[in-house]
Amino acid sequence: MPMRRSTVTRRTRETDVTVTVNLDGQRDIEIVTGIGFLDHLLTALAFHACWDLDLRCVGDLEVDDHHTAEDCALALGEAIDRALGERAGISRFGWAYAPLDEALARAVVDCSGRPWPQVALGLERHAIGGLACENIEHVVTSLAMSMRASVHVDVERGANDHHRAEAAFKALALALRQALALEGSGVPSTKGVLGGGGP
């Protein structure tokens, strides 16, 4: 089985991000973004998806958290996309529910090569730790776009925004774990190729 592993570096005037992902890993995870709650969410994502993930970012946090959150997600999504190659043999579809105490989140994904983010977390606080709640949804959106997947994530209930956000990332992790699992050798599409405009 070929290694599904890649490294991406993204450098701009706003951030310097390096990410290495192994989709068939052993949960060897090291994440340093400068934003504690972003580290927390990405750790949950990698852990429950069973990836190895090393992600380091130096960003312009003196401005705010937006550039760091966005660029980390874009780099991670690109790394996943590269690690998948032609996406041959993957299950392609995945879906999962994840609870965290009173919160319940649902994620459904299609790793089709066609990006479509649909994200509704229903967060009410301005921020959790140093991460603006609007940027939590933006992380999922940016990840979906750069990994070229249809990603639907919503939180069905929950009174605590920390719980709502964390449950969403855990549900997404479980759905991706299912979708990226290897189950054959061919491309999982009636077209014989993923990334185009059909099923």
XYZ file of N, CA, C and O in Angstrom:
796
model
N 0.835 -1.189 0.000
C 0.000 0.000 0.000
C 0.880 1.254 0.000
O 1.765 1.386 0.849
N 0.682 2.158 -0.938
C 1.492 3.375 -0.960
C 1.203 4.253 0.252
O 0.083 4.266 0.772
N 2.218 4.972 0.687
C 2.030 5.857 1.837
C 1.185 7.056 1.438
O 1.470 7.737 0.460
N 0.163 7.314 2.205
C -0.687 8.476 1.970
C -0.227 9.581 2.915
O -0.830 9.840 3.949
N 0.844 10.206 2.505
C 1.516 11.182 3.356
C 1.968 12.342 2.497
O 2.387 12.158 1.349
N 1.894 13.569 3.018
C 2.400 14.712 2.261
C 2.766 15.843 3.207
O 2.314 15.891 4.356
N 3.582 16.739 2.688
C 3.987 17.941 3.422
C 3.704 19.154 2.553
O 4.007 19.152 1.359
N 3.116 20.162 3.162
C 2.791 21.416 2.472
C 3.329 22.575 3.287
O 3.186 22.609 4.515
N 3.953 23.502 2.609
C 4.383 24.754 3.236
C 3.653 25.899 2.555
O 3.613 25.980 1.326
N 3.087 26.764 3.361
C 2.351 27.928 2.854
C 2.938 29.170 3.525
O 2.816 29.337 4.741
N 3.573 30.020 2.731
C 4.185 31.237 3.270
C 3.599 32.459 2.583
O 3.570 32.531 1.351
N 3.102 33.380 3.371
C 2.596 34.654 2.866
C 3.146 35.760 3.759
O 3.896 35.497 4.707
N 2.766 36.984 3.487
C 3.157 38.084 4.369
C 2.426 38.034 5.709
O 2.755 38.778 6.628
N 1.437 37.141 5.799
C 0.623 37.057 7.013
C 0.926 35.834 7.866
O 0.814 35.894 9.091
N 1.319 34.735 7.215
C 1.567 33.499 7.957
C 2.692 32.696 7.316
O 2.998 32.855 6.136
N 3.249 31.805 8.120
C 4.214 30.806 7.654
C 3.776 29.477 8.256
O 3.904 29.254 9.462
N 3.213 28.609 7.412
C 2.629 27.356 7.873
C 3.344 26.185 7.212
O 3.559 26.186 6.003
N 3.689 25.183 8.005
C 4.180 23.912 7.484
C 3.368 22.799 8.120
O 3.204 22.753 9.340
N 2.839 21.908 7.281
C 2.011 20.811 7.773
C 2.426 19.517 7.093
O 2.654 19.478 5.887
N 2.560 18.476 7.884
C 2.793 17.127 7.384
C 1.690 16.233 7.918
O 1.439 16.207 9.130
N 1.023 15.516 7.009
C -0.065 14.624 7.421
C 0.175 13.230 6.870
O 0.649 13.072 5.743
N -0.117 12.248 7.688
C -0.109 10.844 7.280
C -1.504 10.318 7.573
O -1.919 10.221 8.728
N -2.253 9.996 6.513
C -3.641 9.585 6.669
C -3.791 8.185 7.244
O -4.895 7.794 7.633
N -2.696 7.443 7.293
C -2.710 6.090 7.865
C -1.773 6.030 9.072
O -0.947 5.127 9.196
N -1.920 7.010 9.920
C -0.977 7.180 11.015
C -1.355 6.461 12.298
O -2.272 5.638 12.343
N -0.618 6.829 13.351
C -0.791 6.228 14.670
C -1.102 7.303 15.718
O -0.795 7.147 16.887
N -1.690 8.409 15.259
C -2.059 9.518 16.151
C -0.841 10.186 16.779
O -0.852 10.562 17.949
N 0.195 10.328 15.983
C 1.368 11.099 16.391
C 1.083 12.550 15.997
O 1.155 12.900 14.816
N 0.758 13.376 16.971
C 0.202 14.704 16.688
C 0.997 15.780 17.424
O 1.233 15.676 18.624
N 1.390 16.803 16.671
C 2.054 17.981 17.247
C 1.533 19.201 16.501
O 1.776 19.344 15.298
N 0.837 20.067 17.201
C 0.223 21.233 16.576
C 0.559 22.472 17.389
O 0.304 22.529 18.596
N 1.139 23.458 16.721
C 1.482 24.724 17.372
C 1.084 25.854 16.424
O 1.756 26.089 15.417
N -0.005 26.523 16.725
C -0.483 27.619 15.878
C -0.407 28.978 16.561
O -0.585 29.996 15.904
N -0.188 28.980 17.860
C -0.248 30.236 18.606
C -1.638 30.555 19.122
O -1.823 31.525 19.855
N -2.627 29.734 18.747
C -4.004 29.902 19.212
C -4.412 28.600 19.896
O -4.619 27.578 19.241
N -4.544 28.638 21.200
C -4.763 27.421 21.970
C -5.994 26.640 21.554
O -5.951 25.409 21.430
N -7.110 27.321 21.327
C -8.326 26.589 20.992
C -8.276 26.012 19.583
O -8.838 24.952 19.321
N -7.573 26.672 18.673
C -7.367 26.100 17.341
C -6.524 24.832 17.444
O -6.838 23.815 16.802
N -5.478 24.863 18.250
C -4.675 23.661 18.489
C -5.562 22.532 19.011
O -5.449 21.373 18.595
N -6.440 22.878 19.933
C -7.339 21.901 20.558
C -8.259 21.246 19.522
O -8.412 20.018 19.488
N -8.856 22.053 18.657
C -9.778 21.524 17.650
C -9.055 20.672 16.612
O -9.539 19.604 16.225
N -7.890 21.135 16.148
C -7.145 20.375 15.144
C -6.581 19.086 15.728
O -6.489 18.067 15.031
N -6.233 19.110 17.003
C -5.795 17.879 17.664
C -6.929 16.867 17.717
O -6.740 15.678 17.434
N -8.135 17.327 18.069
C -9.297 16.427 18.096
C -9.570 15.860 16.713
O -9.879 14.666 16.557
N -9.453 16.703 15.682
C -9.678 16.256 14.311
C -8.700 15.153 13.930
O -9.093 14.080 13.447
N -7.413 15.392 14.140
C -6.394 14.418 13.759
C -6.495 13.140 14.583
O -6.361 12.027 14.055
N -6.746 13.291 15.874
C -6.797 12.119 16.757
C -7.927 11.180 16.364
O -7.733 9.971 16.202
N -9.119 11.724 16.181
C -10.273 10.865 15.914
C -10.337 10.408 14.456
O -11.037 9.441 14.145
N -9.587 11.087 13.570
C -9.448 10.591 12.194
C -8.323 9.563 12.079
O -8.152 8.951 11.023
N -7.540 9.386 13.146
C -6.401 8.453 13.177
C -5.302 8.862 12.205
O -4.761 8.031 11.473
N -4.971 10.142 12.199
C -3.875 10.647 11.382
C -2.651 10.893 12.251
O -2.743 11.098 13.465
N -1.489 10.931 11.615
C -0.327 11.627 12.167
C -0.398 13.044 11.607
O -0.635 13.227 10.403
N -0.187 14.028 12.459
C -0.269 15.410 11.987
C 0.749 16.264 12.724
O 0.768 16.325 13.954
N 1.602 16.903 11.946
C 2.526 17.904 12.474
C 2.202 19.214 11.772
O 2.340 19.321 10.554
N 1.733 20.187 12.521
C 1.332 21.469 11.949
C 1.927 22.592 12.780
O 1.694 22.665 13.988
N 2.702 23.447 12.127
C 3.343 24.588 12.803
C 2.993 25.854 12.042
O 3.070 25.895 10.814
N 2.637 26.881 12.780
C 2.289 28.148 12.143
C 2.818 29.311 12.969
O 2.673 29.334 14.190
N 3.418 30.259 12.277
C 3.743 31.565 12.854
C 2.924 32.578 12.066
O 3.132 32.745 10.862
N 1.980 33.202 12.732
C 1.079 34.119 12.043
C 1.043 35.491 12.678
O 1.614 35.719 13.751
N 0.359 36.400 11.994
C 0.282 37.785 12.460
C -0.821 37.947 13.504
O -1.803 38.660 13.310
N -0.635 37.285 14.643
C -1.642 37.326 15.699
C -1.763 38.706 16.325
O -2.740 38.986 17.021
N -0.785 39.576 16.051
C -0.925 40.953 16.519
C -2.039 41.673 15.762
O -2.566 42.692 16.233
N -2.401 41.144 14.586
C -3.542 41.687 13.837
C -4.822 41.084 14.389
O -5.669 41.773 14.939
N -4.995 39.790 14.204
C -6.041 38.991 14.851
C -5.810 37.543 14.484
O -4.744 37.186 13.969
N -6.788 36.699 14.753
C -6.621 35.260 14.561
C -7.026 34.770 13.177
O -6.815 33.606 12.848
N -7.602 35.629 12.349
C -8.207 35.184 11.093
C -7.195 34.540 10.136
O -7.416 33.433 9.635
N -6.084 35.215 9.858
C -5.130 34.710 8.881
C -4.537 33.373 9.314
O -4.371 32.456 8.501
N -4.232 33.256 10.603
C -3.667 32.006 11.110
C -4.663 30.872 10.975
O -4.328 29.786 10.477
N -5.908 31.087 11.395
C -6.921 30.037 11.327
C -7.163 29.614 9.878
O -7.192 28.410 9.559
N -7.316 30.587 9.004
C -7.593 30.292 7.597
C -6.439 29.554 6.931
O -6.634 28.524 6.261
N -5.228 30.050 7.106
C -4.089 29.465 6.398
C -3.726 28.087 6.929
O -3.266 27.223 6.157
N -3.929 27.849 8.225
C -3.704 26.497 8.750
C -4.675 25.518 8.105
O -4.292 24.410 7.713
N -5.935 25.918 7.963
C -6.935 25.050 7.347
C -6.640 24.830 5.867
O -6.763 23.710 5.356
N -6.246 25.884 5.169
C -5.933 25.752 3.748
C -4.735 24.824 3.531
O -4.740 23.983 2.619
N -3.714 24.971 4.357
C -2.521 24.125 4.221
C -2.840 22.675 4.558
O -2.390 21.749 3.874
N -3.624 22.454 5.614
C -3.993 21.092 5.984
C -4.831 20.448 4.886
O -4.605 19.295 4.508
N -5.799 21.177 4.361
C -6.623 20.633 3.291
C -5.814 20.276 2.057
O -6.028 19.235 1.428
N -4.865 21.134 1.705
C -4.002 20.854 0.555
C -3.153 19.613 0.802
O -2.945 18.790 -0.099
N -2.660 19.469 2.031
C -1.851 18.294 2.360
C -2.679 17.018 2.253
O -2.203 15.986 1.745
N -3.924 17.056 2.712
C -4.798 15.891 2.597
C -5.063 15.580 1.131
O -4.995 14.429 0.697
N -5.343 16.613 0.350
C -5.601 16.431 -1.077
C -4.406 15.778 -1.772
O -4.561 14.836 -2.560
N -3.212 16.255 -1.474
C -2.011 15.673 -2.085
C -1.797 14.238 -1.635
O -1.410 13.371 -2.424
N -2.037 13.968 -0.350
C -1.842 12.617 0.168
C -2.800 11.625 -0.483
O -2.470 10.453 -0.653
N -3.972 12.095 -0.890
C -4.971 11.217 -1.509
C -4.644 10.885 -2.956
O -5.137 9.887 -3.478
N -3.858 11.721 -3.609
C -3.529 11.463 -5.010
C -4.771 11.399 -5.873
O -5.614 12.294 -5.834
N -4.940 10.315 -6.626
C -6.108 10.145 -7.490
C -7.338 9.667 -6.727
O -8.401 9.472 -7.308
N -7.184 9.428 -5.433
C -8.279 9.014 -4.547
C -8.778 7.607 -4.852
O -9.888 7.239 -4.489
N -7.959 6.823 -5.519
C -8.339 5.443 -5.824
C -8.407 4.622 -4.540
O -7.558 4.751 -3.654
N -9.436 3.790 -4.444
C -9.553 2.848 -3.343
C -10.236 3.372 -2.101
O -10.520 2.600 -1.181
N -10.501 4.682 -2.027
C -11.124 5.212 -0.815
C -12.617 4.905 -0.807
O -13.250 4.708 -1.841
N -13.192 4.894 0.386
C -14.633 4.699 0.503
C -15.402 5.865 -0.096
O -16.503 5.712 -0.591
N -14.825 7.049 -0.008
C -15.334 8.299 -0.575
C -16.360 8.992 0.308
O -16.231 10.162 0.595
N -17.383 8.288 0.753
C -18.425 8.894 1.574
C -18.223 8.547 3.043
O -17.781 7.450 3.378
N -18.582 9.488 3.903
C -18.535 9.215 5.327
C -19.553 10.054 6.060
O -19.872 11.171 5.633
N -20.041 9.526 7.162
C -21.015 10.273 7.963
C -20.884 9.826 9.406
O -20.560 8.684 9.706
N -21.140 10.762 10.306
C -20.981 10.447 11.723
C -21.711 11.467 12.589
O -21.872 12.628 12.199
N -22.131 11.000 13.741
C -22.599 11.858 14.815
C -21.574 11.787 15.938
O -20.958 10.742 16.151
N -21.402 12.894 16.649
C -20.533 12.892 17.825
C -21.175 13.743 18.911
O -21.497 14.918 18.671
N -21.367 13.185 20.092
C -21.858 13.978 21.211
C -20.703 14.480 22.069
O -19.628 13.877 22.091
N -20.910 15.566 22.745
C -20.024 15.998 23.827
C -20.928 16.567 24.911
O -21.440 17.684 24.790
N -21.172 15.757 25.902
C -22.137 16.091 26.951
C -23.477 16.465 26.320
O -24.068 15.658 25.625
N -23.924 17.699 26.492
C -25.245 18.089 25.991
C -25.258 18.413 24.503
O -26.327 18.551 23.892
N -24.088 18.540 23.886
C -23.992 18.924 22.474
C -23.987 17.686 21.577
O -23.430 16.642 21.933
N -24.597 17.833 20.401
C -24.630 16.752 19.421
C -24.380 17.334 18.036
O -25.095 18.239 17.596
N -23.360 16.816 17.353
C -22.978 17.314 16.030
C -23.068 16.192 15.003
O -22.889 15.011 15.320
N -23.326 16.605 13.768
C -23.412 15.670 12.645
C -22.489 16.146 11.532
O -22.425 17.346 11.231
N -21.802 15.207 10.897
C -20.954 15.524 9.743
C -21.184 14.485 8.657
O -21.255 13.284 8.940
N -21.294 14.964 7.427
C -21.445 14.098 6.257
C -20.491 14.614 5.187
O -20.503 15.809 4.877
N -19.666 13.737 4.637
C -18.658 14.177 3.675
C -18.667 13.305 2.429
O -19.022 12.129 2.471
N -18.288 13.923 1.329
C -18.060 13.234 0.063
C -16.720 13.716 -0.469
O -16.587 14.867 -0.890
N -15.722 12.863 -0.412
C -14.381 13.234 -0.853
C -14.278 13.039 -2.366
O -13.524 12.212 -2.883
N -15.055 13.833 -3.064
C -15.299 13.673 -4.492
C -14.313 14.424 -5.369
O -14.293 14.238 -6.579
N -13.536 15.321 -4.775
C -12.701 16.201 -5.576
C -13.416 17.483 -5.961
O -12.843 18.336 -6.633
N -14.671 17.629 -5.523
C -15.442 18.843 -5.789
C -15.776 19.498 -4.457
O -16.514 18.925 -3.645
N -15.266 20.690 -4.207
C -15.469 21.313 -2.900
C -16.862 21.909 -2.744
O -17.387 22.553 -3.655
N -17.437 21.679 -1.567
C -18.692 22.331 -1.198
C -18.817 22.318 0.321
O -19.112 21.291 0.915
N -18.594 23.456 0.967
C -18.771 23.513 2.416
C -20.177 23.981 2.789
O -20.694 24.940 2.218
N -20.781 23.293 3.729
C -22.073 23.694 4.295
C -21.940 23.528 5.804
O -21.974 22.409 6.318
N -21.768 24.634 6.505
C -21.388 24.574 7.913
C -22.341 25.432 8.743
O -22.545 26.610 8.435
N -22.931 24.838 9.776
C -23.836 25.571 10.661
C -23.619 25.065 12.084
O -24.179 24.040 12.478
N -22.781 25.777 12.820
C -22.441 25.348 14.175
C -23.292 26.037 15.236
O -23.359 25.572 16.375
N -23.915 27.151 14.895
C -24.803 27.836 15.828
C -24.093 28.387 17.052
O -24.679 28.436 18.139
N -22.859 28.836 16.882
C -22.103 29.371 18.018
C -22.577 30.786 18.334
O -22.843 31.578 17.434
N -22.654 31.104 19.621
C -23.194 32.393 20.044
C -22.165 33.304 20.681
O -22.332 34.520 20.671
N -21.112 32.739 21.236
C -20.083 33.571 21.858
C -19.276 34.298 20.794
O -19.203 33.854 19.639
N -18.634 35.388 21.183
C -17.748 36.087 20.246
C -16.500 35.262 19.966
O -16.033 35.187 18.815
N -15.967 34.641 21.011
C -14.723 33.888 20.858
C -14.662 32.794 21.906
O -15.313 32.867 22.956
N -13.856 31.772 21.619
C -13.525 30.734 22.592
C -12.011 30.735 22.696
O -11.310 30.468 21.717
N -11.521 31.058 23.868
C -10.089 31.271 24.006
C -9.670 32.414 23.101
O -10.293 33.467 23.074
N -8.648 32.215 22.303
C -8.188 33.256 21.382
C -8.706 33.095 19.966
O -8.183 33.717 19.038
N -9.744 32.260 19.796
C -10.260 31.979 18.459
C -11.674 32.519 18.316
O -12.583 32.102 19.048
N -11.871 33.449 17.399
C -13.202 33.992 17.139
C -14.118 32.880 16.652
O -13.726 32.052 15.827
N -15.348 32.870 17.137
C -16.280 31.806 16.748
C -16.556 31.822 15.248
O -16.750 30.770 14.643
N -16.557 32.996 14.635
C -16.770 33.037 13.187
C -15.641 32.322 12.445
O -15.851 31.760 11.363
N -14.461 32.309 13.040
C -13.332 31.642 12.394
C -13.347 30.129 12.594
O -12.666 29.411 11.855
N -14.105 29.649 13.550
C -14.239 28.197 13.711
C -14.973 27.622 12.507
O -14.543 26.634 11.906
N -16.082 28.259 12.135
C -16.783 27.827 10.926
C -15.908 28.032 9.687
O -15.919 27.221 8.766
N -15.138 29.108 9.689
C -14.289 29.409 8.539
C -13.187 28.354 8.369
O -12.785 28.059 7.239
N -12.709 27.792 9.458
C -11.719 26.715 9.373
C -12.306 25.522 8.630
O -11.665 24.952 7.731
N -13.524 25.130 8.975
C -14.151 23.988 8.307
C -14.383 24.293 6.829
O -14.128 23.455 5.952
N -14.838 25.512 6.540
C -15.069 25.916 5.154
C -13.777 25.888 4.343
O -13.732 25.351 3.227
N -12.710 26.455 4.895
C -11.425 26.505 4.194
C -10.850 25.109 3.998
O -10.271 24.798 2.942
N -11.018 24.251 4.997
C -10.547 22.871 4.893
C -11.271 22.145 3.765
O -10.642 21.468 2.937
N -12.586 22.296 3.708
C -13.364 21.639 2.655
C -12.935 22.104 1.271
O -12.793 21.299 0.343
N -12.714 23.401 1.124
C -12.337 23.939 -0.177
C -10.984 23.408 -0.637
O -10.816 22.993 -1.780
N -10.011 23.416 0.262
C -8.661 23.047 -0.166
C -8.449 21.536 -0.242
O -7.596 21.074 -1.006
N -9.225 20.755 0.493
C -9.106 19.304 0.341
C -10.036 18.776 -0.750
O -10.024 17.600 -1.071
N -10.834 19.698 -1.321
C -11.722 19.395 -2.435
C -12.718 18.291 -2.067
O -12.752 17.218 -2.641
N -13.547 18.639 -1.069
C -14.560 17.698 -0.604
C -15.852 18.438 -0.307
O -15.845 19.620 0.046
N -16.947 17.716 -0.454
C -18.235 18.223 0.000
C -18.341 17.909 1.492
O -18.295 16.738 1.884
N -18.450 18.955 2.294
C -18.433 18.791 3.752
C -19.646 19.495 4.343
O -19.784 20.710 4.236
N -20.514 18.717 4.957
C -21.692 19.249 5.645
C -21.514 18.984 7.134
O -21.389 17.821 7.546
N -21.473 20.030 7.921
C -21.328 19.894 9.370
C -22.344 20.795 10.042
O -22.420 21.987 9.730
N -23.120 20.227 10.942
C -24.038 21.052 11.712
C -24.140 20.502 13.131
O -23.936 19.317 13.378
N -24.453 21.402 14.038
C -24.645 21.033 15.435
C -26.142 21.060 15.722
O -26.797 22.084 15.536
N -26.670 19.938 16.155
C -28.110 19.819 16.335
C -28.589 20.380 17.661
O -29.722 20.860 17.764
N -27.737 20.303 18.690
C -28.118 20.861 19.981
C -26.868 21.096 20.810
O -25.795 20.591 20.484
N -27.025 21.869 21.866
C -25.905 22.130 22.764
C -25.975 23.526 23.341
O -26.232 24.487 22.618
N -25.757 23.641 24.647
C -25.829 24.930 25.328
C -24.464 25.591 25.476
O -24.390 26.800 25.681
N -23.403 24.789 25.375
C -22.056 25.285 25.615
C -21.305 25.363 24.290
O -21.153 24.349 23.594
N -20.827 26.550 23.920
C -20.185 26.716 22.623
C -18.895 25.921 22.485
O -18.560 25.456 21.392
N -18.146 25.760 23.563
C -16.951 24.911 23.509
C -17.358 23.493 23.120
O -16.746 22.871 22.247
N -18.393 22.986 23.763
C -18.863 21.640 23.460
C -19.378 21.534 22.032
O -19.127 20.532 21.336
N -20.109 22.551 21.579
C -20.650 22.525 20.218
C -19.519 22.461 19.183
O -19.558 21.660 18.243
N -18.520 23.307 19.350
C -17.408 23.347 18.400
C -16.603 22.053 18.429
O -16.267 21.490 17.372
N -16.310 21.562 19.604
C -15.498 20.351 19.702
C -16.258 19.139 19.167
O -15.681 18.285 18.472
N -17.546 19.050 19.448
C -18.345 17.948 18.915
C -18.350 17.979 17.390
O -18.289 16.937 16.733
N -18.422 19.184 16.809
C -18.417 19.314 15.346
C -17.126 18.777 14.749
O -17.138 18.057 13.739
N -15.992 19.112 15.357
C -14.712 18.644 14.825
C -14.538 17.135 15.028
O -13.942 16.455 14.189
N -15.083 16.601 16.107
C -15.007 15.155 16.320
C -15.890 14.418 15.313
O -15.489 13.374 14.776
N -17.085 14.950 15.057
C -17.951 14.323 14.050
C -17.296 14.370 12.678
O -17.328 13.382 11.921
N -16.690 15.511 12.352
C -15.991 15.624 11.069
C -14.842 14.624 10.979
O -14.636 13.983 9.944
N -14.110 14.468 12.054
C -13.004 13.503 12.076
C -13.495 12.093 11.807
O -12.907 11.353 11.002
N -14.578 11.697 12.463
C -15.106 10.345 12.292
C -15.631 10.128 10.875
O -15.459 9.047 10.292
N -16.274 11.152 10.308
C -16.769 11.048 8.940
C -15.615 10.930 7.947
O -15.661 10.133 7.001
N -14.560 11.713 8.155
C -13.393 11.643 7.275
C -12.662 10.310 7.432
O -12.163 9.744 6.457
N -12.595 9.823 8.633
C -11.960 8.516 8.871
C -12.659 7.434 8.045
O -12.016 6.573 7.441
N -13.982 7.502 7.993
C -14.761 6.544 7.210
C -14.560 6.769 5.712
O -14.333 5.830 4.951
N -14.633 8.020 5.287
C -14.560 8.333 3.853
C -13.194 8.038 3.261
O -13.087 7.654 2.093
N -12.134 8.217 4.038
C -10.776 8.037 3.524
C -10.245 6.625 3.712
O -9.131 6.318 3.275
N -11.041 5.771 4.347
C -10.619 4.384 4.531
C -10.470 3.700 3.175
O -11.237 3.945 2.245
N -9.474 2.843 3.070
C -9.228 2.112 1.829
C -10.075 0.851 1.803
O -10.068 0.060 2.742
N -10.822 0.667 0.712
C -11.686 -0.502 0.619
C -11.566 -1.224 -0.721
O -12.228 -2.222 -0.943
N -10.756 -0.718 -1.631
C -10.620 -1.360 -2.932
C -9.447 -0.763 -3.685
O -8.545 -0.187 -3.094
N -9.480 -0.880 -5.010
C -8.376 -0.352 -5.807
C -8.821 0.670 -6.840
O -8.021 1.477 -7.298
N -10.070 0.645 -7.209
C -10.542 1.550 -8.245
C -10.974 2.901 -7.705
O -11.090 3.107 -6.497
N -11.205 3.835 -8.617
C -11.721 5.149 -8.247
C -13.215 5.014 -7.958
O -13.965 4.487 -8.790
N -13.683 5.456 -6.801
C -15.076 5.255 -6.418
C -16.029 6.238 -7.099
O -16.624 7.115 -6.467
N -16.175 6.094 -8.392
C -17.068 6.954 -9.163
C -17.515 6.215 -10.412
O -16.713 5.520 -11.040
N -18.774 6.381 -10.781
C -19.261 5.767 -12.013
C -18.597 6.371 -13.238
O -18.587 5.773 -14.311
N -18.015 7.575 -13.067
C -17.284 8.212 -14.172
C -15.889 7.634 -14.351
O -15.260 7.846 -15.396
N -15.373 6.993 -13.311
C -14.017 6.473 -13.354
C -12.967 7.486 -12.963
O -11.767 7.208 -13.014
N -13.402 8.678 -12.561
C -12.484 9.734 -12.137
C -13.200 10.625 -11.150
O -14.411 10.840 -11.249
N -12.470 11.111 -10.156
C -13.025 12.050 -9.184
C -12.498 13.450 -9.471
O -11.396 13.620 -9.944
N -13.338 14.427 -9.168
C -12.909 15.814 -9.338
C -13.614 16.541 -10.442
O -13.458 17.733 -10.601
N -14.431 15.840 -11.213
C -15.152 16.480 -12.295
C -16.520 16.957 -11.868
O -16.753 17.249 -10.706
N -17.448 16.991 -12.791
C -18.751 17.553 -12.490
C -19.872 16.543 -12.379
O -21.020 16.887 -12.520
N -19.564 15.291 -12.137
C -20.622 14.300 -12.077
C -20.506 13.399 -10.871
O -19.735 13.660 -9.971
N -21.275 12.289 -10.842
C -21.315 11.429 -9.676
C -20.134 10.481 -9.576
O -19.985 9.808 -8.593
